[in-house]
Short mmCIF file of C-alpha atoms and ligand atoms in Angstrom, two decimals:
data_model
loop_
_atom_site.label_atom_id
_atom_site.label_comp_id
_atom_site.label_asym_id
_atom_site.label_seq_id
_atom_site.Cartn_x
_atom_site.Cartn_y
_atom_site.Cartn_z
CA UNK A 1 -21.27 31.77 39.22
CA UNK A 2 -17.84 32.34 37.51
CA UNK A 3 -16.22 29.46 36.30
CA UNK A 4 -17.19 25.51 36.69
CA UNK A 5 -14.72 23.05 35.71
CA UNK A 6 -15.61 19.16 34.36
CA UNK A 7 -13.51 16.78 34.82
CA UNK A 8 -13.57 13.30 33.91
CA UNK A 9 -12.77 11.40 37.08
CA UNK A 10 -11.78 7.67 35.74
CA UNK A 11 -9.63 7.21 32.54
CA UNK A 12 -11.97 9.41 30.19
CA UNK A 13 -14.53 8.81 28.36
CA UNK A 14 -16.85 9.61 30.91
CA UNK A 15 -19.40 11.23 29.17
CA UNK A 16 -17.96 14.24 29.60
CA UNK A 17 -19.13 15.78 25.95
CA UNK A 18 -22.87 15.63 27.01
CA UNK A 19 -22.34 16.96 30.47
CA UNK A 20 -21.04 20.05 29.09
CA UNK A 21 -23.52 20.53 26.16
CA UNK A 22 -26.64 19.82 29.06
CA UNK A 23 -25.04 22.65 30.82
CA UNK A 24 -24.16 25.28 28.30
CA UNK A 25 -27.94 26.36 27.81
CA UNK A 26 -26.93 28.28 30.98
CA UNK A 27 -23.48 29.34 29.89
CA UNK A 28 -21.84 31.99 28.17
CA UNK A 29 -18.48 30.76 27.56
CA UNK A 30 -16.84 27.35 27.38
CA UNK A 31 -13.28 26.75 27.44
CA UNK A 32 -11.05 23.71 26.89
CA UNK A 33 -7.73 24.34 29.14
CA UNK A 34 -5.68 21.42 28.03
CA UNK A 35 -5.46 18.02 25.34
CA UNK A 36 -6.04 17.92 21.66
CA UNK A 37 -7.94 15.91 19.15
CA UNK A 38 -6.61 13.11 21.35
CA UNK A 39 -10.39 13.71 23.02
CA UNK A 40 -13.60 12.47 21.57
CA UNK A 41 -16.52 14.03 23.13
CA UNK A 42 -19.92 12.80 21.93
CA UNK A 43 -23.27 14.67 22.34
CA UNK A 44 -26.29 13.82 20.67
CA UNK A 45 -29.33 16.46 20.25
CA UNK A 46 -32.59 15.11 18.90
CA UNK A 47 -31.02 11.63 17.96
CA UNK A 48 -27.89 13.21 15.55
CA UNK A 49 -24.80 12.56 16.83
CA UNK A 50 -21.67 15.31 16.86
CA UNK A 51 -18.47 14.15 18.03
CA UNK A 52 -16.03 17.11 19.03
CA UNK A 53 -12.73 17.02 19.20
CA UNK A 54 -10.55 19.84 19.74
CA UNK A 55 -13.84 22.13 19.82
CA UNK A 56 -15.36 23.10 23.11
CA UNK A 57 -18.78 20.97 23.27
CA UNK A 58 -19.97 24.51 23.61
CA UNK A 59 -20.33 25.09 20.37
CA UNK A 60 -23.50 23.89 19.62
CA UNK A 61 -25.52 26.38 21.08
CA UNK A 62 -25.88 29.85 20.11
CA UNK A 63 -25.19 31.97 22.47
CA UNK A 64 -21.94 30.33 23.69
CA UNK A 65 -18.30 31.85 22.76
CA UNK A 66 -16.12 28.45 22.74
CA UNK A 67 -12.17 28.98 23.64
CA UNK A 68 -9.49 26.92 22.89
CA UNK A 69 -7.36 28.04 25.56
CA UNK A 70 -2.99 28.15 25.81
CA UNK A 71 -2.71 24.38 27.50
CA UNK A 72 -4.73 22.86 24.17
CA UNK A 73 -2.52 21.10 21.83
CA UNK A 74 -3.88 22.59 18.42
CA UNK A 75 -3.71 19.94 15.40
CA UNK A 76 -3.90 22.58 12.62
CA UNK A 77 -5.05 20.35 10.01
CA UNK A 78 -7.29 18.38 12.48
CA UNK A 79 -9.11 21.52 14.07
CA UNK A 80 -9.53 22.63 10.18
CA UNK A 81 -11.36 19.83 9.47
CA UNK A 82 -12.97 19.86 12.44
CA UNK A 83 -14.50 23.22 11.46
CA UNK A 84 -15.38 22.66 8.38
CA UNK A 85 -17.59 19.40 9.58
CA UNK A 86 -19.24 21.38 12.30
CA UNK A 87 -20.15 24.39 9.64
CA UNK A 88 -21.67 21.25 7.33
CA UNK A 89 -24.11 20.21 10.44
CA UNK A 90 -25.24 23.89 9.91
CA UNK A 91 -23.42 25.38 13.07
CA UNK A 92 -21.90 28.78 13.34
CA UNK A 93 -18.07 28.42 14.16
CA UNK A 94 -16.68 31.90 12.59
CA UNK A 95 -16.80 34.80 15.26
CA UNK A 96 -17.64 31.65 17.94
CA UNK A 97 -14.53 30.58 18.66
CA UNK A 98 -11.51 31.73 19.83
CA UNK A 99 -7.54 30.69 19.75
CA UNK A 100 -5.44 31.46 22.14
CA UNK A 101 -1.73 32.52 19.93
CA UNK A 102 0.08 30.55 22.80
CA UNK A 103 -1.14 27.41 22.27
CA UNK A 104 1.27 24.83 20.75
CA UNK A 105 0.82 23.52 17.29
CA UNK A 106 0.21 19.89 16.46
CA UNK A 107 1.94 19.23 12.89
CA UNK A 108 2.13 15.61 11.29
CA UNK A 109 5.53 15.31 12.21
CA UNK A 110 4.36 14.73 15.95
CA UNK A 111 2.09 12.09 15.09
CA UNK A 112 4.81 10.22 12.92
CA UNK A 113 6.79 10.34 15.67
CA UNK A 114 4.28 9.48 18.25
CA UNK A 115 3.05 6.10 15.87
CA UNK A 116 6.70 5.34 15.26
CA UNK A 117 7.61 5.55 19.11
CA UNK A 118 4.53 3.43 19.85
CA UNK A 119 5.65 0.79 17.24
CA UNK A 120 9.47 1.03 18.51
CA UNK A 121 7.97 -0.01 22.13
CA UNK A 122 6.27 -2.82 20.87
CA UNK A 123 4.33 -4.91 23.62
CA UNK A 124 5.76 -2.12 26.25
CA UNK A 125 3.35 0.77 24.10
CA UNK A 126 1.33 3.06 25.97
CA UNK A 127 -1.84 2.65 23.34
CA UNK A 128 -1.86 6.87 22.78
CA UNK A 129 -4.32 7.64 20.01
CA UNK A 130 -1.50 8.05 17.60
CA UNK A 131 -2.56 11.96 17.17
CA UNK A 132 0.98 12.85 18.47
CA UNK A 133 -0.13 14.41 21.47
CA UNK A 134 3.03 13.88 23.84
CA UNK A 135 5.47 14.48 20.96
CA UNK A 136 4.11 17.81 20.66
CA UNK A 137 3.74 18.93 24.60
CA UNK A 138 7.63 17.30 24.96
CA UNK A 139 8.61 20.25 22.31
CA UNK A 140 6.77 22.54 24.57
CA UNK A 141 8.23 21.51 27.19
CA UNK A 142 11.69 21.60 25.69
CA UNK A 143 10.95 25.18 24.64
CA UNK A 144 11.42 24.34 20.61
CA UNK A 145 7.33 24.13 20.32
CA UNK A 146 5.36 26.50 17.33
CA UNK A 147 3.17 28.14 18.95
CA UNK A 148 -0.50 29.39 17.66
CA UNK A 149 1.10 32.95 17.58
CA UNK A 150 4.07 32.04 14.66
CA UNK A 151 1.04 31.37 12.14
CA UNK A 152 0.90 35.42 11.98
CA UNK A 153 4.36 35.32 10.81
CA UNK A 154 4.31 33.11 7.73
CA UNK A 155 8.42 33.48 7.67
CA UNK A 156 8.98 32.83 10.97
CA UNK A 157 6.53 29.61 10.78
CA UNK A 158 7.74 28.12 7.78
CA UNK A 159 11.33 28.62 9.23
CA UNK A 160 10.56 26.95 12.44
CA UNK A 161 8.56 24.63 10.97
CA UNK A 162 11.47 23.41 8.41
CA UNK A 163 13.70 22.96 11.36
CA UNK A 164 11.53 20.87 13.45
CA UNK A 165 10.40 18.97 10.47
CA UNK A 166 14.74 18.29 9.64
CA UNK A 167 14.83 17.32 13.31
CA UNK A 168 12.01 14.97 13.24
CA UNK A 169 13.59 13.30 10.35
CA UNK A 170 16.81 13.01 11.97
CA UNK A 171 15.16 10.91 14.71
CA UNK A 172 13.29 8.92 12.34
CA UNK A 173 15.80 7.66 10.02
CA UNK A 174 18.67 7.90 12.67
CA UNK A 175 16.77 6.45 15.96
CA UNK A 176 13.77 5.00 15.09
CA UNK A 177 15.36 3.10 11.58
CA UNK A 178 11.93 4.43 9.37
CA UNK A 179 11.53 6.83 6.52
CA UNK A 180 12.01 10.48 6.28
CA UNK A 181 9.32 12.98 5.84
CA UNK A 182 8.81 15.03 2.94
CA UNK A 183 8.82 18.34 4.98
CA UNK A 184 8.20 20.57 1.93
CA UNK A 185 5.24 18.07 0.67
CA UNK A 186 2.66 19.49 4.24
CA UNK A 187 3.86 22.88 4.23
CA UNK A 188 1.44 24.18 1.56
CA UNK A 189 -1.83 22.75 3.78
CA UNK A 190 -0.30 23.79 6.84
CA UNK A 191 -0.01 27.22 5.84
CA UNK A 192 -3.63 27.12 3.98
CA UNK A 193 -4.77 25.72 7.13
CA UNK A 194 -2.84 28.51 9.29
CA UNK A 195 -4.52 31.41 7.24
CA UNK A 196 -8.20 29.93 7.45
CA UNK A 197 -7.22 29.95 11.65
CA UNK A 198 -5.39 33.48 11.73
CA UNK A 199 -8.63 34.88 12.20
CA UNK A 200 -9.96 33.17 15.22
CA UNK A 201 -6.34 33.53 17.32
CA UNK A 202 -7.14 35.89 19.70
CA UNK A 203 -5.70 37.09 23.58
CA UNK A 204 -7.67 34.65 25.35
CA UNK A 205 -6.17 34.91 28.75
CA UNK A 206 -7.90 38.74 28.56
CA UNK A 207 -10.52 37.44 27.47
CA UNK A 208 -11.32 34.61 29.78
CA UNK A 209 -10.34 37.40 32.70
CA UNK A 210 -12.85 39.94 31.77
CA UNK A 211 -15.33 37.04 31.19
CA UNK A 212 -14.87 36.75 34.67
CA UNK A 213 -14.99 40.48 35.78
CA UNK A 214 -18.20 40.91 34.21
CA UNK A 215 -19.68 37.71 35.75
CA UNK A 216 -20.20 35.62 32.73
CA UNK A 217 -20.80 32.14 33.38
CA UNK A 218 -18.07 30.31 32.53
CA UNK A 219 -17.45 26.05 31.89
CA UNK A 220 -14.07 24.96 31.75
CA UNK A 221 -14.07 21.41 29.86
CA UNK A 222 -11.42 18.86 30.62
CA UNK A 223 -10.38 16.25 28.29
CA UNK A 224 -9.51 12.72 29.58
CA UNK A 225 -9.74 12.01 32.83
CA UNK A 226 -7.69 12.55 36.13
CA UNK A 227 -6.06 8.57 36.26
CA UNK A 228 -4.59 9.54 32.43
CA UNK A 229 -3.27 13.21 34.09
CA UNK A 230 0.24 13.24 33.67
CA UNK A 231 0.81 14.03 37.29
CA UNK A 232 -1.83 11.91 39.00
CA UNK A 233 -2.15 8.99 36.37
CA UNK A 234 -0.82 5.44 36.00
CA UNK A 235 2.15 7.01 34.87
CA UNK A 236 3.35 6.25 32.10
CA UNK A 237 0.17 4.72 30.79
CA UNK A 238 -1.06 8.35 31.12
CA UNK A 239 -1.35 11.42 28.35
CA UNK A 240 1.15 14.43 28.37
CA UNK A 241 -1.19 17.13 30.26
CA UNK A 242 -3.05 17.63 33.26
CA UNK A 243 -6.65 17.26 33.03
CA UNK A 244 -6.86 17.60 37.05
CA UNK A 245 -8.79 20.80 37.57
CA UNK A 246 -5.76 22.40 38.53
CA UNK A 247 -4.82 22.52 34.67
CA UNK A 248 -7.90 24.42 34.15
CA UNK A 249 -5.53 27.72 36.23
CA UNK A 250 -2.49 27.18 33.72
CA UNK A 251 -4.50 25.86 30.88
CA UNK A 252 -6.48 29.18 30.56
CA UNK A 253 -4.39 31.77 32.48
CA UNK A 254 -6.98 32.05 35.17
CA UNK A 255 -6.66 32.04 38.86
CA UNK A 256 -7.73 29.66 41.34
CA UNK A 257 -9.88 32.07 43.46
CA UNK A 258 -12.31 32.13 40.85
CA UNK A 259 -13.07 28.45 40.44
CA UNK A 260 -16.52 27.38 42.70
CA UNK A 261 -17.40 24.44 41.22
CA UNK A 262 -15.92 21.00 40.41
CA UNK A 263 -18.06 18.95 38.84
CA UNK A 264 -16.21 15.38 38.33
CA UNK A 265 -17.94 12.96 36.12
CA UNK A 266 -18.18 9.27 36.42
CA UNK A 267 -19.62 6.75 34.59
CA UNK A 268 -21.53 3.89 36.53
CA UNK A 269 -18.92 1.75 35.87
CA UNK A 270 -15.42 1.73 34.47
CA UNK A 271 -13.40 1.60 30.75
CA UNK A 272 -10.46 2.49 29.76
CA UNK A 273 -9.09 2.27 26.19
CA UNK A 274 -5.13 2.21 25.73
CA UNK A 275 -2.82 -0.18 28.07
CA UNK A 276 -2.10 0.08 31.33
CA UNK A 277 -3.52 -1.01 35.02
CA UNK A 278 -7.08 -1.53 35.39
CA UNK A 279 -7.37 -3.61 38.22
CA UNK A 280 -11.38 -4.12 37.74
CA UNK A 281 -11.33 -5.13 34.06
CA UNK A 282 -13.80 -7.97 33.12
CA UNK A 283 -12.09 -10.29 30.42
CA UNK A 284 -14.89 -12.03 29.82
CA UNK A 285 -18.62 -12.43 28.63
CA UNK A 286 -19.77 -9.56 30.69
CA UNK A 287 -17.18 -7.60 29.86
CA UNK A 288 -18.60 -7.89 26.35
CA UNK A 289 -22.24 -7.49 27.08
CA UNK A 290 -21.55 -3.76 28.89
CA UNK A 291 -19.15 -3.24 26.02
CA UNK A 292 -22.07 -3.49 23.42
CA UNK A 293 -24.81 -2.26 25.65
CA UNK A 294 -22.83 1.14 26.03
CA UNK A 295 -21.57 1.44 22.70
CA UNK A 296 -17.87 1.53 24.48
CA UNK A 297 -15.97 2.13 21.31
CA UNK A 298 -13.60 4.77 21.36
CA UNK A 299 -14.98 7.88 19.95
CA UNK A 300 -11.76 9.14 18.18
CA UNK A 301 -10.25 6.27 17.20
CA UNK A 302 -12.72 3.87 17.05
CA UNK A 303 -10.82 1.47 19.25
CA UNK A 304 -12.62 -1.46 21.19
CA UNK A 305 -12.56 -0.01 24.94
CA UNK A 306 -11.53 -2.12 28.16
CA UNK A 307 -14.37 -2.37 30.55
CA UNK A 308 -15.53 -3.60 34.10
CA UNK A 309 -17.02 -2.72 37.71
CA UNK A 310 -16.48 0.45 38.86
CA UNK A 311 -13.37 1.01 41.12
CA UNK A 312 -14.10 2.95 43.83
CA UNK A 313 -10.49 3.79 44.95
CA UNK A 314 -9.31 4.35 41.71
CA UNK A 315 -12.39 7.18 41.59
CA UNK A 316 -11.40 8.26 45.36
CA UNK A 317 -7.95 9.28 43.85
CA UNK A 318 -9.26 11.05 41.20
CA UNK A 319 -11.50 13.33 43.37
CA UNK A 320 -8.80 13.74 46.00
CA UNK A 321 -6.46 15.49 43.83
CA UNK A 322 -9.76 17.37 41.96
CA UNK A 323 -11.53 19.14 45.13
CA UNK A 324 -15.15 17.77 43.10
CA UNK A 325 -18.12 19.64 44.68
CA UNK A 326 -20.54 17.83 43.13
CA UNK A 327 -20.55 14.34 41.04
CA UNK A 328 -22.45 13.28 38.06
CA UNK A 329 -23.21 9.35 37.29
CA UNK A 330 -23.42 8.59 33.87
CA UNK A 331 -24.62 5.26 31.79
CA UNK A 332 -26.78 4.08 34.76
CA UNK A 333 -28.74 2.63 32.06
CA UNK A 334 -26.30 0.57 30.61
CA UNK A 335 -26.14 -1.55 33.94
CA UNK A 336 -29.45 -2.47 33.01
CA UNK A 337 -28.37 -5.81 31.69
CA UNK A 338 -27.54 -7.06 34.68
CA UNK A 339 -29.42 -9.09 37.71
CA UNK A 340 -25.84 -8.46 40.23
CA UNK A 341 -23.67 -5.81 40.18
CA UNK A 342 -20.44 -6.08 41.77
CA UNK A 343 -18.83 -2.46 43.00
CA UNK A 344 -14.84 -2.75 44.33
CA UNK A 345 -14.81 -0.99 47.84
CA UNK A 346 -11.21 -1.25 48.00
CA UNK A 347 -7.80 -3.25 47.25
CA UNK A 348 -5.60 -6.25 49.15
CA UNK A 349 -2.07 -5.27 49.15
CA UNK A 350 0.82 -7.56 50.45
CA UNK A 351 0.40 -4.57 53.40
CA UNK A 352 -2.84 -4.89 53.79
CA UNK A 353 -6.05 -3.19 53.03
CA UNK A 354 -6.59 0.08 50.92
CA UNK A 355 -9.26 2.38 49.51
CA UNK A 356 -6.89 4.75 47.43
CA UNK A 357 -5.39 3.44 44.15
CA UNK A 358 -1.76 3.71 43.94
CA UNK A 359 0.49 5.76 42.23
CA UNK A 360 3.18 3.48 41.05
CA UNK A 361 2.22 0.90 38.75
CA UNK A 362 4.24 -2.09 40.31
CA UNK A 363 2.41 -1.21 43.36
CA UNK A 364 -0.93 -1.19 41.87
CA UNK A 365 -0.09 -5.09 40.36
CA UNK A 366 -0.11 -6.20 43.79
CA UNK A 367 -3.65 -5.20 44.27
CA UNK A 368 -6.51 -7.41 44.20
CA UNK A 369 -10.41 -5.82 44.29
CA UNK A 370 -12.54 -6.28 47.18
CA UNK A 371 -15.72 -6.12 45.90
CA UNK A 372 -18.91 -5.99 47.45
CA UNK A 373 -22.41 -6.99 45.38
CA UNK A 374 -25.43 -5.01 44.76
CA UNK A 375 -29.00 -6.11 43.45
CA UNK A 376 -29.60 -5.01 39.53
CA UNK A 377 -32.71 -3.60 38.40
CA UNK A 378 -33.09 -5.37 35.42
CA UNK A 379 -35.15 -2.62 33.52
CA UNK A 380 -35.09 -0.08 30.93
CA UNK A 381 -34.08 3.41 32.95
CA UNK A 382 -34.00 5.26 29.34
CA UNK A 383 -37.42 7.05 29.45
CA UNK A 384 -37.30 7.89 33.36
CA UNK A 385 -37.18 11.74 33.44
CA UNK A 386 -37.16 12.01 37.46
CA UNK A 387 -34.27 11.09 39.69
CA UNK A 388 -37.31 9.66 41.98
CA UNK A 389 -38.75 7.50 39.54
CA UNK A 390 -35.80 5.38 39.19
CA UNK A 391 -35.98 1.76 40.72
CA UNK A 392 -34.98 1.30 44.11
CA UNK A 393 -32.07 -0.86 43.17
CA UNK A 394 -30.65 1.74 41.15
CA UNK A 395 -31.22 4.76 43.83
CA UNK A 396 -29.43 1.97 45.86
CA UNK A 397 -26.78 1.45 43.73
CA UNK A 398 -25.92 5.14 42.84
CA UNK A 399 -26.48 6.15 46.64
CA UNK A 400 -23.70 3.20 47.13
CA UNK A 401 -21.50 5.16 45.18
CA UNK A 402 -22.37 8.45 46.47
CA UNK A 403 -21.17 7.40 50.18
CA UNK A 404 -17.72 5.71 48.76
CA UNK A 405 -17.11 8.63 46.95
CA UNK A 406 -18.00 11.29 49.57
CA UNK A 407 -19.14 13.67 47.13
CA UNK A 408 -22.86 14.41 46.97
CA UNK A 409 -23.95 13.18 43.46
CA UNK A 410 -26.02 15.96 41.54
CA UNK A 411 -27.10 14.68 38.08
CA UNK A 412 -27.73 11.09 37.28
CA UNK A 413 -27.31 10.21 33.42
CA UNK A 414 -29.75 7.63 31.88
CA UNK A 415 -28.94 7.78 28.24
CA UNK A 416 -27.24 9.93 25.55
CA UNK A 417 -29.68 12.76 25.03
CA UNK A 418 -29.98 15.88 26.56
CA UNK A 419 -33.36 15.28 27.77
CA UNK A 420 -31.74 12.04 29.56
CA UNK A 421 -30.07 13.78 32.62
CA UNK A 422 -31.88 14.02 35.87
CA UNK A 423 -31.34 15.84 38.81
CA UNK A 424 -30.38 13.86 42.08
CA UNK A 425 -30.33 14.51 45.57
CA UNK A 426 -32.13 17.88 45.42
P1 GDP B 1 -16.31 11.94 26.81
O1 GDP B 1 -15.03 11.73 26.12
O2 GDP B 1 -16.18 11.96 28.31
O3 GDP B 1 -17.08 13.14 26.31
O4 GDP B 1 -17.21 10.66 26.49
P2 GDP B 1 -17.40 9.96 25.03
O5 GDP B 1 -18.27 10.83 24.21
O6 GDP B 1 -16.10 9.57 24.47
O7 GDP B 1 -18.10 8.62 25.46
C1 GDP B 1 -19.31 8.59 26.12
C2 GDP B 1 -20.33 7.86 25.24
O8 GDP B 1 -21.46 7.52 26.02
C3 GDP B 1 -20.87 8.68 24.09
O9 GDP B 1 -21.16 7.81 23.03
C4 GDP B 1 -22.13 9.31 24.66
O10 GDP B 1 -23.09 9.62 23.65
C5 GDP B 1 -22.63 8.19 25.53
N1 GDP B 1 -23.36 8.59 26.74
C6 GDP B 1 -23.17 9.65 27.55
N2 GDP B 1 -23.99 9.58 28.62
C7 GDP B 1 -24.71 8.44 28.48
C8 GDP B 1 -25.68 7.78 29.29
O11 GDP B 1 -26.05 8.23 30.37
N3 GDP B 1 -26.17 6.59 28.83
C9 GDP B 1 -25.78 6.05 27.64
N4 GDP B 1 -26.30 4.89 27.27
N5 GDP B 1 -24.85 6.64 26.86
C10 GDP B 1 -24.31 7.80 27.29
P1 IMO B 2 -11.67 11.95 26.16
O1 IMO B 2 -11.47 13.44 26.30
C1 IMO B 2 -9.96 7.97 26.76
C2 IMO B 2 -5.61 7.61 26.32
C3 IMO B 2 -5.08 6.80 25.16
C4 IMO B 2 -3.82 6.26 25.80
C5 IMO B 2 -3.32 7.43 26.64
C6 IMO B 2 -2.26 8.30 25.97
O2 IMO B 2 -12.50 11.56 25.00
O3 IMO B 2 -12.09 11.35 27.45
P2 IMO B 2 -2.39 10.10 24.02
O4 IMO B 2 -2.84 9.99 22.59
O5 IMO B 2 -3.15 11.11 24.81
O6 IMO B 2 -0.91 10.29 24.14
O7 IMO B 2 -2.70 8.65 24.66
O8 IMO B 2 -4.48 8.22 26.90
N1 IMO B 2 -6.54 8.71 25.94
C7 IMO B 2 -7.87 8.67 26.15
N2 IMO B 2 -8.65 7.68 26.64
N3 IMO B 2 -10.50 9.17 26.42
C8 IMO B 2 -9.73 10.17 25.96
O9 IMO B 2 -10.18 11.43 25.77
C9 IMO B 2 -8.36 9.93 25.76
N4 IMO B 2 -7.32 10.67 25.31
C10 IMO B 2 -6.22 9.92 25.44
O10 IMO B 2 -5.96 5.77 24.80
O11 IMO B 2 -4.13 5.22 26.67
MG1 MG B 3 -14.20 10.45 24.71
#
């Protein structure tokens, strides 16, 4: 079994983070391939709570080497702090992890520019997490990024580090109308911060290859979720990298010949956090209710998240573009609450019918849900440990989803422990 990738198929926050901590007992490696500390994964062992990051959700098991691989985004004061947390919960991170030296560098500067872009677009803002995420994968892009590799030079850091913090200023004052930055005033942390990484930047791309040659089991976790993919998103309410399991090749130098399995996760019903399109948002009481029954607060920034019925179309995209094999439902339990569940089969479009969500946005706000209604359960699903001891409305429901999908669901998630994941269909 080579390498698996997870991918969050709706606008992320899928549950994602406990996904791939339920399967690393099994791995030996697990590898982000593209993001930053834009991501918020949560997994909770024996009731305490960890949320990662920028850190593979690997981490918290022994035996598992975690790799940040080149198509991160590396905050280097974020991913500093997020070590130093993780070695507080009594964790081993030192000799664990690994950096790849060509991942790109988050520094402040892309996060002052990424706020101050957000507050120049006013009512037009994308809602990005503020952690300067697309500033810092435009630089890449533009080929003037600091890469992972430049903290072994300090002179050739702090040198490209002063010029991208004089250009940043130039578009702040000049552009944007706010203050400048104090470049000099972050370079002492950044470069405290650069030393305490030095150790862990490593050749990854060999690494992750002759993982594979010697048959390791391998998990590639994606952040997000394939409707925020740059690519395949509601552009331009999307995030700067490609969380579609295709990102998993470039974000980790890997081929695609040794990818088997595609495991996309969904939750039983749909959020979002951030603006843009969500064509089955409730506005209203019940919107609430599955809002505080699943805790739907944004793990990173703590933001209230948008939720509603789940959309199949909008899920049928995401697995088009992903090749899933398999499916996991998460939060079945949260649905709990509810005596009627409504499921959206597909859209109304001035043209007629569809079951795929669109691309373009001004095409997708001339959709209107067709939804279809399904019988609740009405019960607590938390302590059910066997796929067939769940209610027959809720094998109903899930099965529902399983044939709009067309992906055989494997796992079925009733809660936020480990022990809370049941096997389905097998
Ligand atoms: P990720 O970004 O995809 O890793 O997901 P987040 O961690 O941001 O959000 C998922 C939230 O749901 C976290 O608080 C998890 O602890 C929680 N969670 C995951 N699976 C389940 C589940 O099956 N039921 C419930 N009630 N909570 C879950
Ligand atoms: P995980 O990995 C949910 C959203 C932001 C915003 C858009 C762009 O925990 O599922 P960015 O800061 O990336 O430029 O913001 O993407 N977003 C997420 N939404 N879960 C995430 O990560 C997200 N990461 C970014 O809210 O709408
Ligand atoms: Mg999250």
């Amino acid at each position: 079994m080579p390498v698996t990738v997870i991918v969050g198929c709706q606008w992320g926050d899928e549950g994602k983070g406990k996904i791939v901590d339920y399967m690393s007992s099994k791995m030996d490696v697990v590898a982000r391939y593209q993001g930053g500390n834009n991501a918020g994964h949560t997994v909770v062992i024996n009731g305490e709570k960890y949320v990662l990051h920028l850190i593979p959700s690997g981490i918290l098991h022994d035996a598992v080497v975690s790799v940040i691989g080149n198509g991160v985004v590396v905050d280097l004061v974020g991913l500093v702090k997020e070590i130093n947390e993780i070695e507080g919960n009594g964790f081993e991170v030192e000799g664990k992890l690994l950096i790849s030296e060509q991942a790109h560098v988050i520094l402040p500067q892309h996060g002052i520019l990424d706020r101050a872009r957000e507050t120049s677009l006013g009512a037009k803002k994308i809602g990005t997490t503020g952690r300067g995420i697309g500033t810092a994968y435009a630089e890449k892009m533009a080929r003037r990024g600091i890469r992972a590799c430049d903290l072994r030079h300090k002179d050739t850091f702090v040198r490209k580090y002063r010029e991208f913090g004089a250009y940043c200023n130039e578009v702040l004052t000049k552009f944007f109308g706010v203050e400048a930055v104090d470049v000099e005033a972050h370079l002492e942390e950044l470069l405290k911060c650069g030393e305490r990484l030095k150790p862990m930047l490593s050749d990854t791309v060999t690494y992750m290859n002759n993982a594979i040659a010697s048959k390791k089991n391998i998990l590639a976790e994606g952040a997000q979720g394939v409707l925020l993919d740059v690519d395949f998103g509601t552009y331009p309410y999307v995030t700067s990298s490609s969380p579609a399991p295709g990102g998993a090749c470039t974000g980790l130098g890997i081929s695609p010949r040794h990818i088997n399995n595609i495991l996309g996760i969904v939750k039983a019903y749909t959020t979002r956090v951030g603006e843009g399109p969500m064509l089955t948002e409730q506005k209203n009481e019940v919107g609430e209710r599955i809002r505080k029954e699943g805790g739907e607060f944004g793990a990173t920034t703590g933001r209230a998240r948008r939720c509603g019925w789940f959309d199949a179309p909008a899920v049928r995209r995401a697995i088009q573009v992903s090749g899933c094999t398999g499916i996991v439902i998460t939060k079945l339990d949260v649905l709990s609450i509810l005596s009627e569940i409504p499921i959206c089969v597909g859209y109304e479009t001035p043209s007629g019918r569809t079951n795929l969500l669109p691309f373009d946005v001004s095409d997708i706000d001339q959709c209107k849900p067709i939804y279809e209604t399904m019988k609740g359960w009405e019960c607590d699903l938390s302590h059910v440990r066997e796929a067939g001891k769940l209610p027959q409305p809720a094998i109903d429901y899930v099965l529902r989803l399983q044939e709009l999908m067309g992906v055989p669901i494997d796992m079925v998630s009733v809660g936020p422990d480990r022990r809370q994941t049941l096997a389905f269909g097998k």
